[in-house]
Coordinates of C-alpha atoms in Angstrom, one line a residue:
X1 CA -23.0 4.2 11.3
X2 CA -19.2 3.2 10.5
X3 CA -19.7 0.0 7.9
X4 CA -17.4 -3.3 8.6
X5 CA -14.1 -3.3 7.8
X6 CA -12.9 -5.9 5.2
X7 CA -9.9 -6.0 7.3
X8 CA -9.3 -7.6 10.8
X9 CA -7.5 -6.0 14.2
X10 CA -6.2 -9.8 15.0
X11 CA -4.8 -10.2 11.5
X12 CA -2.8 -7.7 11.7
X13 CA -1.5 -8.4 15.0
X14 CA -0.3 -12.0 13.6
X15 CA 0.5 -10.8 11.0
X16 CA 3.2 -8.1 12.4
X17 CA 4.0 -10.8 15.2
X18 CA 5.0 -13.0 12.7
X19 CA 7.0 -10.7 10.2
X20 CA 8.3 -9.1 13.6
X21 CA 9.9 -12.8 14.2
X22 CA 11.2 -13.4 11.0
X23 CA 12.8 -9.7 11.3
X24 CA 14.6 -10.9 14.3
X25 CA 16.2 -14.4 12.6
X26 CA 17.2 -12.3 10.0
X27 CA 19.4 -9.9 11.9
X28 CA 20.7 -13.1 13.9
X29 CA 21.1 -15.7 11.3
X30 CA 20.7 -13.8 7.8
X31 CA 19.9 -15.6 4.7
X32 CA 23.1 -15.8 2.2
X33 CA 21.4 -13.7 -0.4
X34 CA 19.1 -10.4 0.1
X35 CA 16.7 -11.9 -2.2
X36 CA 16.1 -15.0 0.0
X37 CA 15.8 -12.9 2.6
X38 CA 13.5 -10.7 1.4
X39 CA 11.2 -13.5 -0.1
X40 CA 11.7 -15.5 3.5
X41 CA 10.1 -12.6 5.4
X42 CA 7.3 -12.0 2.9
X43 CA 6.3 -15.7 3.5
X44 CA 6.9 -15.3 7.2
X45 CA 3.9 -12.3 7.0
X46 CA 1.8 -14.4 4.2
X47 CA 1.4 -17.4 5.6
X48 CA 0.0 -16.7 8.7
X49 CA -1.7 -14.2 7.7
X50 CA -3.6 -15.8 4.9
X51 CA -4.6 -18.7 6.8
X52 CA -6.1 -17.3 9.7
X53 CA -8.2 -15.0 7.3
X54 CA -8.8 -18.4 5.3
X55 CA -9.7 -20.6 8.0
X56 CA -10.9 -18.2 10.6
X57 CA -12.7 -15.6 9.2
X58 CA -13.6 -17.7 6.1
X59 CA -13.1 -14.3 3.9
X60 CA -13.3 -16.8 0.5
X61 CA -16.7 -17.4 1.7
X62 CA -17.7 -13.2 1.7
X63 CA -19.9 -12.1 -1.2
X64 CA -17.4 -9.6 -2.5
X65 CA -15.0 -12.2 -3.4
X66 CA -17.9 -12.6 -6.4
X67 CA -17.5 -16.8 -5.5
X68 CA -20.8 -19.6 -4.7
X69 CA -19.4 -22.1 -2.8
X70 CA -22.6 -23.7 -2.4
X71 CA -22.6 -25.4 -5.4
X72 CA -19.6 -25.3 -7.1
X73 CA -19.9 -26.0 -11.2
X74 CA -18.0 -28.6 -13.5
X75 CA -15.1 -27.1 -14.7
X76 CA -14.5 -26.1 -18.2
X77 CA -11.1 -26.8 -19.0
X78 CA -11.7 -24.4 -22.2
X79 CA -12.5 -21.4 -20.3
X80 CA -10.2 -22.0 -17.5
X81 CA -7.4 -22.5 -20.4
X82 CA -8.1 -18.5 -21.7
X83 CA -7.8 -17.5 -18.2
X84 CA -4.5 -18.7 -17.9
X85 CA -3.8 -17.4 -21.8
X86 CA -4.8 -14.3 -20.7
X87 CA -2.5 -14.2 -17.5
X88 CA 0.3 -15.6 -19.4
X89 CA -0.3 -12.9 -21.8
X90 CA -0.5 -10.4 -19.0
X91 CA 2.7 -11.2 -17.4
X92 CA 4.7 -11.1 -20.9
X93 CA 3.2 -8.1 -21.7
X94 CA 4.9 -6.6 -18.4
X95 CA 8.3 -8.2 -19.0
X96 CA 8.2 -6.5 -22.2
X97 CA 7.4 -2.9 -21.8
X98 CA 10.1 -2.9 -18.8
X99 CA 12.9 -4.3 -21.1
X100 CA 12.0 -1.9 -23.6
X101 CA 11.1 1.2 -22.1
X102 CA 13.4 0.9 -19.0
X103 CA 10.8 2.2 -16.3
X104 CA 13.9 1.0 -13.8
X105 CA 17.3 -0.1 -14.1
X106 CA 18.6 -3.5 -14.7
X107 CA 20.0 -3.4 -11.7
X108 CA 17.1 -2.7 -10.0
X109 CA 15.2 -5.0 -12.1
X110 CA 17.2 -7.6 -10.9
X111 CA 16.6 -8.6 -7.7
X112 CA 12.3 -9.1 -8.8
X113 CA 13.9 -10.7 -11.5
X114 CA 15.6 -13.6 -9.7
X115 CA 12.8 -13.7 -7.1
X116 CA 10.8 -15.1 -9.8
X117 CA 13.4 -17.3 -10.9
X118 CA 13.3 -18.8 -8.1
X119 CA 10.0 -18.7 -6.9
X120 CA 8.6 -20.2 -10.5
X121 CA 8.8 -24.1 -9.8
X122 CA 6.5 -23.6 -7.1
X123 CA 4.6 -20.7 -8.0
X124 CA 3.0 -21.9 -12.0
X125 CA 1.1 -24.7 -10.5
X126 CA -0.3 -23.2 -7.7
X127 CA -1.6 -20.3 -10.2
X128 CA -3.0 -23.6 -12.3
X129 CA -4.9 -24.9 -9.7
X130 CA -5.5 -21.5 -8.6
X131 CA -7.3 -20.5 -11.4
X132 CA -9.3 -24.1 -12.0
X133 CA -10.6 -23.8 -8.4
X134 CA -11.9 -20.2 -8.9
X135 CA -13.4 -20.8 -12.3
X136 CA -16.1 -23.5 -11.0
X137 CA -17.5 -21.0 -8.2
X138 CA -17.2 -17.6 -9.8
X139 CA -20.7 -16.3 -10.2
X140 CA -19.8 -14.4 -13.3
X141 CA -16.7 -16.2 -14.7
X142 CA -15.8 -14.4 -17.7
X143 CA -13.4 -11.9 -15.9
X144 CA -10.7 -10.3 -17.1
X145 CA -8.3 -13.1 -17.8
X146 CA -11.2 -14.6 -19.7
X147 CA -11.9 -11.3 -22.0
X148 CA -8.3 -11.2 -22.5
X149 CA -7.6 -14.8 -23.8
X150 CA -10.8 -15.2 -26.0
X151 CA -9.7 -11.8 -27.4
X152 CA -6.3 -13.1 -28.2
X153 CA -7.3 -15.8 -30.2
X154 CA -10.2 -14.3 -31.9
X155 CA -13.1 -15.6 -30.1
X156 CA -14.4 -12.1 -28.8
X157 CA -13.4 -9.2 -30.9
X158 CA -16.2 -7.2 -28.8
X159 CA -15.1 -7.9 -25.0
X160 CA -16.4 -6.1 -22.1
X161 CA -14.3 -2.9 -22.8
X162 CA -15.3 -1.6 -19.7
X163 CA -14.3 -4.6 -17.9
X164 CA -11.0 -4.8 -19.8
X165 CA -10.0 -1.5 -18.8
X166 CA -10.2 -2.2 -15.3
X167 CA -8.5 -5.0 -15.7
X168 CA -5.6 -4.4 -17.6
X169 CA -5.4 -1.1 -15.4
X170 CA -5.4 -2.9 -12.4
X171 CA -2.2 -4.9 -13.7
X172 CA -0.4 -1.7 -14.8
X173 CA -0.8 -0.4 -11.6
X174 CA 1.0 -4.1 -10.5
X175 CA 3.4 -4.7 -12.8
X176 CA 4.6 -0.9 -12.5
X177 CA 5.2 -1.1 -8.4
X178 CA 5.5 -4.5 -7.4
X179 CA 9.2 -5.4 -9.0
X180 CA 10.5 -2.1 -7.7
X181 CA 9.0 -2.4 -3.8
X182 CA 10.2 -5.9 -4.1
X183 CA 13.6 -4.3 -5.2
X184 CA 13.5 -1.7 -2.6
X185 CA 12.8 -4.3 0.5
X186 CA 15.9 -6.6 -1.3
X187 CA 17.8 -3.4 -1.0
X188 CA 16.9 -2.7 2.6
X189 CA 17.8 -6.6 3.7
X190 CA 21.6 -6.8 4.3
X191 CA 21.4 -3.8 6.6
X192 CA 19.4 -5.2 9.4
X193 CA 22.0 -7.4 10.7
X194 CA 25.5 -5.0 9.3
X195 CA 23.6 -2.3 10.9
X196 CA 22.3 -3.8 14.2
X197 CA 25.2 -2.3 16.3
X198 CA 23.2 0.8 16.2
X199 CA 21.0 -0.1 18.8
X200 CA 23.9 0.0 21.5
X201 CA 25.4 3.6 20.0
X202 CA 23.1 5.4 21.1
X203 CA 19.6 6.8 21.2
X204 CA 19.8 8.8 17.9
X205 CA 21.5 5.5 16.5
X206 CA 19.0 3.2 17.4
X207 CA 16.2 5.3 16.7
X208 CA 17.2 5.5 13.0
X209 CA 17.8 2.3 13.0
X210 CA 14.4 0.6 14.3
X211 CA 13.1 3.4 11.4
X212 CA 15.1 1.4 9.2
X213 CA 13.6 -2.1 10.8
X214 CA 9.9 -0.5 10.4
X215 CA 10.9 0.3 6.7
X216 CA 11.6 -3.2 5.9
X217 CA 8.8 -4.2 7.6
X218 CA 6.3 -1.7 6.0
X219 CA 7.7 -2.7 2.2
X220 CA 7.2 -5.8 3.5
X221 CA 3.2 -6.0 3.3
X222 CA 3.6 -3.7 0.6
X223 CA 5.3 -6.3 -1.7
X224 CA 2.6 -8.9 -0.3
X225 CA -0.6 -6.5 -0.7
X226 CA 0.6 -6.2 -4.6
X227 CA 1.1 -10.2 -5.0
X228 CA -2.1 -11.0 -3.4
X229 CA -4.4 -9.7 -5.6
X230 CA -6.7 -12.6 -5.3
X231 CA -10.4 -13.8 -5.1
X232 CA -9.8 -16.3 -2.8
X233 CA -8.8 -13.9 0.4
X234 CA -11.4 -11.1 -0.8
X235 CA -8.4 -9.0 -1.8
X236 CA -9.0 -8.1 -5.4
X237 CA -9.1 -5.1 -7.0
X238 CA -12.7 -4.0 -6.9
X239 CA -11.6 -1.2 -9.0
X240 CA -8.4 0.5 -10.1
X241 CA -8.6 4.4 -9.9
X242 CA -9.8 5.9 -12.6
X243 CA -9.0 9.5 -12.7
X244 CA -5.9 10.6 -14.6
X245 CA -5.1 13.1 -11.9
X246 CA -4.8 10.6 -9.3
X247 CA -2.1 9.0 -11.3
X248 CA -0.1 11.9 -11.3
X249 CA -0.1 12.4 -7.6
X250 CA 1.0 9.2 -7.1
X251 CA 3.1 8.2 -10.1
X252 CA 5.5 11.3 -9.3
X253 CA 6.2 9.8 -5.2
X254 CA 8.0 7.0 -7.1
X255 CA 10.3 6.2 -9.4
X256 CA 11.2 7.3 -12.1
X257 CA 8.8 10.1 -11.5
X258 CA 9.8 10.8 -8.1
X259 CA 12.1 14.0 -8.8
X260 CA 9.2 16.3 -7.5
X261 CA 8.7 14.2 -4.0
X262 CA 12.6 12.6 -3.7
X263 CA 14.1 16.9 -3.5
X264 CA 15.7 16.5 -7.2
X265 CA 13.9 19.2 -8.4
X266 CA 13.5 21.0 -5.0
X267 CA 15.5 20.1 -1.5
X268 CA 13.4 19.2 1.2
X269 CA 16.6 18.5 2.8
X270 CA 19.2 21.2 3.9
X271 CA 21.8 18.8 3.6
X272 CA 22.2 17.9 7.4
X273 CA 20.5 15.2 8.7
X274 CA 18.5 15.4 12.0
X275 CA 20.9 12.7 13.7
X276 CA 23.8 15.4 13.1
X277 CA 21.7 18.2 14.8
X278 CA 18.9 17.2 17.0
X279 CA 21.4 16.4 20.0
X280 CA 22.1 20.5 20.1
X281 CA 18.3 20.5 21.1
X282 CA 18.6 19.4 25.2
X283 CA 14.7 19.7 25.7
X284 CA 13.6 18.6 22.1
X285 CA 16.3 15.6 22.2
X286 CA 13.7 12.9 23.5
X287 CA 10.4 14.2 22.5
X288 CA 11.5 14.4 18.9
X289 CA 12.8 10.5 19.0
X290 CA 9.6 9.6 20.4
X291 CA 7.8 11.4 17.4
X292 CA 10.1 10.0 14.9
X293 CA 9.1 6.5 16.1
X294 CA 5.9 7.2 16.6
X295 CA 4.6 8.7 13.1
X296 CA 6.6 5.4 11.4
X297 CA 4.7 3.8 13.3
X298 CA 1.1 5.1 12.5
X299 CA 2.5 4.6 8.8
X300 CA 3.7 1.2 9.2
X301 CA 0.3 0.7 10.8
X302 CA -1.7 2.1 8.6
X303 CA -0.3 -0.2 5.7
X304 CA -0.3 -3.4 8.3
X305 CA -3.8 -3.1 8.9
X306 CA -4.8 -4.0 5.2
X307 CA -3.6 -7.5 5.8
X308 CA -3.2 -8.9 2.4
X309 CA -5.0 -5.8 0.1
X310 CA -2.7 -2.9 0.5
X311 CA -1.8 -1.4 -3.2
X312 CA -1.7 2.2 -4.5
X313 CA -4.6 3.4 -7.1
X314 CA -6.8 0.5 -6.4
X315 CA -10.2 0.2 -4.3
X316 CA -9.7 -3.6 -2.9
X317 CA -12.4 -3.1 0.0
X318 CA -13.1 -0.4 2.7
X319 CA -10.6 -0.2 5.8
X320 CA -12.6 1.5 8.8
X321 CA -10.6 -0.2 11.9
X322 CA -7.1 0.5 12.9
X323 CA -5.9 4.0 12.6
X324 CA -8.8 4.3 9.8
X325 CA -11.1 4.7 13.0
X326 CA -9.5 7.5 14.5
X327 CA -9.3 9.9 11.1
X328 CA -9.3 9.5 7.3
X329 CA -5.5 8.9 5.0
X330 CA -3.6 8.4 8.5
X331 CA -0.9 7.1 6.3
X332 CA -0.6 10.1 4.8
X333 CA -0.6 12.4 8.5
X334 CA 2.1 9.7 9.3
X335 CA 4.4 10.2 6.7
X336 CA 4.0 14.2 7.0
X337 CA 4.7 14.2 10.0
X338 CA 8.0 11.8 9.6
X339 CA 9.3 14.0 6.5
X340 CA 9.2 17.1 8.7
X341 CA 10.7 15.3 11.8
X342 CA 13.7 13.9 9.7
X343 CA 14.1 17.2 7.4
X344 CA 14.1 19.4 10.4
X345 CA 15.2 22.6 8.3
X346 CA 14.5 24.9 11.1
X347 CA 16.1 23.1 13.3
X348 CA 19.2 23.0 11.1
X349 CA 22.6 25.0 11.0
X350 CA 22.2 26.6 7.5
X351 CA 21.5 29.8 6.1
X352 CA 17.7 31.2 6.2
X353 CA 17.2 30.9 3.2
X354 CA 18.0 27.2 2.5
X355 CA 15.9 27.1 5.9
X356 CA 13.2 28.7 4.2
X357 CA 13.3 26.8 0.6
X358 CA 13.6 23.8 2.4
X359 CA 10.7 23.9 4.1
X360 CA 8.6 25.2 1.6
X361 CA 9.5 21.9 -0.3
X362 CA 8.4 20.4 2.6
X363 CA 4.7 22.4 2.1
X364 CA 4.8 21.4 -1.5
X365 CA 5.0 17.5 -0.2
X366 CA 2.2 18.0 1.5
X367 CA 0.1 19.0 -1.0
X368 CA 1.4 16.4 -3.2
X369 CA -0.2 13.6 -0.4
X370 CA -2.9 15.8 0.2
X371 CA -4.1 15.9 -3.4
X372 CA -3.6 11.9 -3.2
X373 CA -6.1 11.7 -0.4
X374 CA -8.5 13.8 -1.9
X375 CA -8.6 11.7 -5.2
X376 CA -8.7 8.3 -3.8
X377 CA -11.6 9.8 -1.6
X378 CA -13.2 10.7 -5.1
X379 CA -12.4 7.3 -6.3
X380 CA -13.5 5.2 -3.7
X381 CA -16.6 7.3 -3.3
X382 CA -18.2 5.5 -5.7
X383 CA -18.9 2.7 -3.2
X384 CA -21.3 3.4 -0.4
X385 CA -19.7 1.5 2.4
X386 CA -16.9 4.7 2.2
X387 CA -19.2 7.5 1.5
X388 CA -21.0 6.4 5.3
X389 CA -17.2 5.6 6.5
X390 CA -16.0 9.1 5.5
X391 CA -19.6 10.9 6.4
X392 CA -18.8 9.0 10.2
X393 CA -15.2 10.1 10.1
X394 CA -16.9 13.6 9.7
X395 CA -18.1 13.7 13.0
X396 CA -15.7 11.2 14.7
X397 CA -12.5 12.2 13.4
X398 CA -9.5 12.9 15.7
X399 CA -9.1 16.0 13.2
X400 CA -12.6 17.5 13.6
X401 CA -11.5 20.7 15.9
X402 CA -9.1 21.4 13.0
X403 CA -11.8 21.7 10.1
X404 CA -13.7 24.7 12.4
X405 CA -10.3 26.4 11.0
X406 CA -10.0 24.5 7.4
X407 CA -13.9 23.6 6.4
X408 CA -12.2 22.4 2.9
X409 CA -10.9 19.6 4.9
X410 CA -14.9 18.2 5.3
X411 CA -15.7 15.1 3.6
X412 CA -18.6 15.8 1.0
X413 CA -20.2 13.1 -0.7
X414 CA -21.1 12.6 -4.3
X415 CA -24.7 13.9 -3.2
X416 CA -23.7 16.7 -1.3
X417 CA -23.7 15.4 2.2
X418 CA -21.4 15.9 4.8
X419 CA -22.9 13.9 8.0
X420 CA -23.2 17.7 10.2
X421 CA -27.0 18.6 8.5
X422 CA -28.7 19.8 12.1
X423 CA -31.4 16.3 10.8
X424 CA -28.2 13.9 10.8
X425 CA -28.0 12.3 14.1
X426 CA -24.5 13.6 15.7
X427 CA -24.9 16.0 12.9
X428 CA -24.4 18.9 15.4
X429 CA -20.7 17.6 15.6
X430 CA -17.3 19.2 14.8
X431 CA -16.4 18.3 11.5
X432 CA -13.3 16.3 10.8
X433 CA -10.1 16.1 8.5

C-alpha cells in the first residue's frame, strides 16, 4: 500500500493560486527593484501556504517534526543560547567560505546579499523566538545547533559526530544553493512585465514566454523549500544524502560545476533555437507548443507539490501524491522531456553532424538525471515509507509497459524486493520506471 504523503493536493493548489496572483501584480505593477520583487512573491507563496499547513493540517503537531506539544518544558535559556551560537556560527561560517572561495560572483552574490539586508530587522527575532519555542517541546533537544555551540565553547569536545555530520551537511547543501536560486529568480524578475508583449506576438512568443512565467514560478518554491527548513511545518531535513556520488550528479547541474549539463563542455544546442525553426514544421507547429508547456508543467509541478520541503540532496519526508502518484522522479521525465523539446537538434537546419553531437549531449543529460534518480532512490531508501512507495510505483507506475523493455528501470529494495514476487498481491503486474 502507497504510505501518506507528507505533502498536501490543496496546499499546493493555494499555494500556486497564490504565487499565480502575485505573478500577475508583478507584471502589472512591478516592484521598483528585482530584489523586492523577488522577496514579494516568495512571501506571496509562504504565507499562505504555511498557514493553512499550520492551522489546517496542524503539521507542527505530526511526530516527525520530533516536537511534544502536550506538555511543553520550561525553557532553558542556556541551551536555547548555544542553539542560537551554533546558528550564528553556521551562518558566518557560510559568508565566509563564499567570500573566500568565490563559489559565485559578486555580482551574483549580490542580489541574496541585499535580500538579507533587508529582510534582517524582521527576520533575527523571529529566529529568536523561533528557536525558544522549539527548544521547550523538542523531545530530544540537543540537535545540531546545540552540538555545534556547546562545541564552540568547549563544553562538548565529543558531540554526536554522527549527528553533526548531518547537520552541518544539511547546511552545505543550503548555504551552497539557496543565495544562487534566490539570485537566479532576482534575475528572472524584470522580464515578466518588459517581456509581457509576447503573449500578443504570437504563439511561439507566448509559449516561451509563459515558460519563462513557470520558471519564475518554479525558482520560486525552490528559494522557499531551501529557507523553510524548519521543525515547526515538518519540513526539516530528516537526512541530507550521504553518498559522494550523488553529489556529483547533482553538484555538476549547477553552478559553478554546471559545464557538463549547461553545453560548455558539450553543445546540447545547435545554435538555433526552436522558436527560429519549429514554424517550418506545419503539422508539428502545435503539438510541440503543447508539449513544451506541458513538460514545464509536470516540472513546475512536481516541485510545487512539496509545499514548503523542496531542496536537492536532502530526505525532508516522502512525496507519494501529485505527479509522485503516477511514476517515480517525474521532475526528472519533465525536464528531459523539455531539454529535447527546446534543443530540437533534429529538427534544426545544421549539418548532421552537429545534429548528431548535439543530440548525443542530449543522451549524456539524461544519464546525468538518471544517475540523480537512482541515488536519491538509494538515499531515501533507507526510510520505509519509500521503499513501500517505490515497491507500489512498481506495479502502478505510468512507466510500467516500458520496464518489460528496460527491467534495469525496476525499483529493488535494500532487501531485494521488487513488489512483482508471484506471493505479492498485484505482484503479477507490469513493472514500472
Amino acid at each position: 500500500m502507497k504510505p501518506t504523503s507528507v505533502a498536501s493536493n490543496v496546499s499546493t493548489v493555494i499555494g500556486v493560486l497564490a504565487l499565480t496572483t502575485g505573478v500577475i501584480i508583478q507584471i502589472g505593477n512591478p516592484s521598483e527593484t528585482k530584489v523586492a520583487a523577488a522577496l514579494f512573491l516568495v512571501f506571496c507563496y509562504v504565507i499562505p501556504v504555511a498557514l493553512y499547513e499550520t492551522l489546517v493540517l496542524k503539521v507542527h503537531k505530526r511526530a516527525s517534526t520530533g516536537l511534544d506539544w502536550s506538555k511543553p518544558r520550561a525553557g532553558d535559556p542556556g541551551r536555547v543560547a548555544l542553539k542560537l551560537l551554533g546558528f550564528v556560527a553556521v551562518i558566518a561560517a557560510i559568508m565566509a567560505i563564499h567570500s573566500v572561495f568565490r563559489i559565485y560572483s559578486v555580482r551574483r552574490l549580490m542580489d541574496p546579499m541585499v535580500a538579507m539586508i533587508m529582510l534582517a530587522p524582521f527576520v533575527i527575532p523571529m529566529i529568536v523566538l523561533y528557536f525558544w519555542h522549539v527548544d521547550r517541546r523538542m523531545v530530544s533537544p540537543r540537535d545540531g545547533y546545540w552540538h555545534m555551540g556547546a562545541w564552540i565553547v568547549g563544553r562538548n569536545r565529543d558531540p554526536d559526530w554522527p549527528l553533526m555530520k548531518n547537520f552541518v551537511l544539511g547546511w552545505v547543501i543550503k548555504g551552497f544553493f539557496l543565495p544562487v536560486m534566490f539570485a537566479y529568480l532576482a534575475a528572472n524578475m524584470p522580464g515578466l512585465s518588459a517581456r509581457a508583449g509576447q503573449m500578443t506576438e504570437g504563439p511561439v512568443m507566448a509559449v516561451a514566454y509563459l515558460a519563462k512565467v513557470m520558471v519564475v514560478m518554479e525558482l520560486t518554491i525552490v528559494v522557499v523549500g531551501y529557507t523553510m527548513t524548519a521543525r515547526l511545518f515538518d519540513a526539516h531535513i530528516r537526512s541530507p544524502n550521504g553518498y559522494l556520488a550523488a553529489w556529483v550528479v547533482t553538484m555538476i547541474c549547477y553552478e559553478p560545476f554546471n559545464k557538463v549539463t549547461s553545453g560548455r563542455i558539450y553543445a546540447r544546442h545547435t545554435g538555433q533555437s526552436w522558436s527560429d525553426v519549429i514554424g517550418d514544421y506545419q503539422l508539428l507547429f502545435w503539438p510541440w507548443l503543447v508539449l513544451i508547456i506541458a513538460s514545464f508543467f509536470v516540472w513546475m509541478w512536481s516541485t510545487a507539490i512539496f509545499g514548503l520541503r523542496w531542496s536537492n540532496l536532502t530526505h525532508r519526508g516522502i512525496i507519494t501524491n501529485g505527479p509522485y502518484a503516477l511514476s517515480k522522479h517525474p521532475d526528472y521525465v519533465a525536464k528531459s522531456t523539455f531539454f529535447w523539446l527546446t534543443a530540437a537538434p533534429f529538427l534544426t537546419a545544421v549539418t548532421a553532424w552537429t545534429a548528431i553531437t548535439a543530440t548525443l549531449a542530449l543522451v549524456v543529460t539524461n544519464l546525468v538525471y538518471f544517475g540523480r534518480a537512482r541515488m536519491e532512490e538509494k538515499h531515501l531508501s533507507e526510510d520505509p515509507d519509500y521503499v513501500a512507495y517505490a515497491l507500489e510505483m512498481n506495479r502502478r507506475s505510468i512507466f510500467r509497459p516500458l520496464a518489460r523493455w528496460v527491467p534495469y528501470l525496476i525499483y529493488t529494495a535494500p532487501d531485494g524486493r521488487n513488489g512483482l514476487e508471484p506471493e505479492h498481491p498485484g505482484g503479477l503486474a507490469h513493472p514500472a520506471e
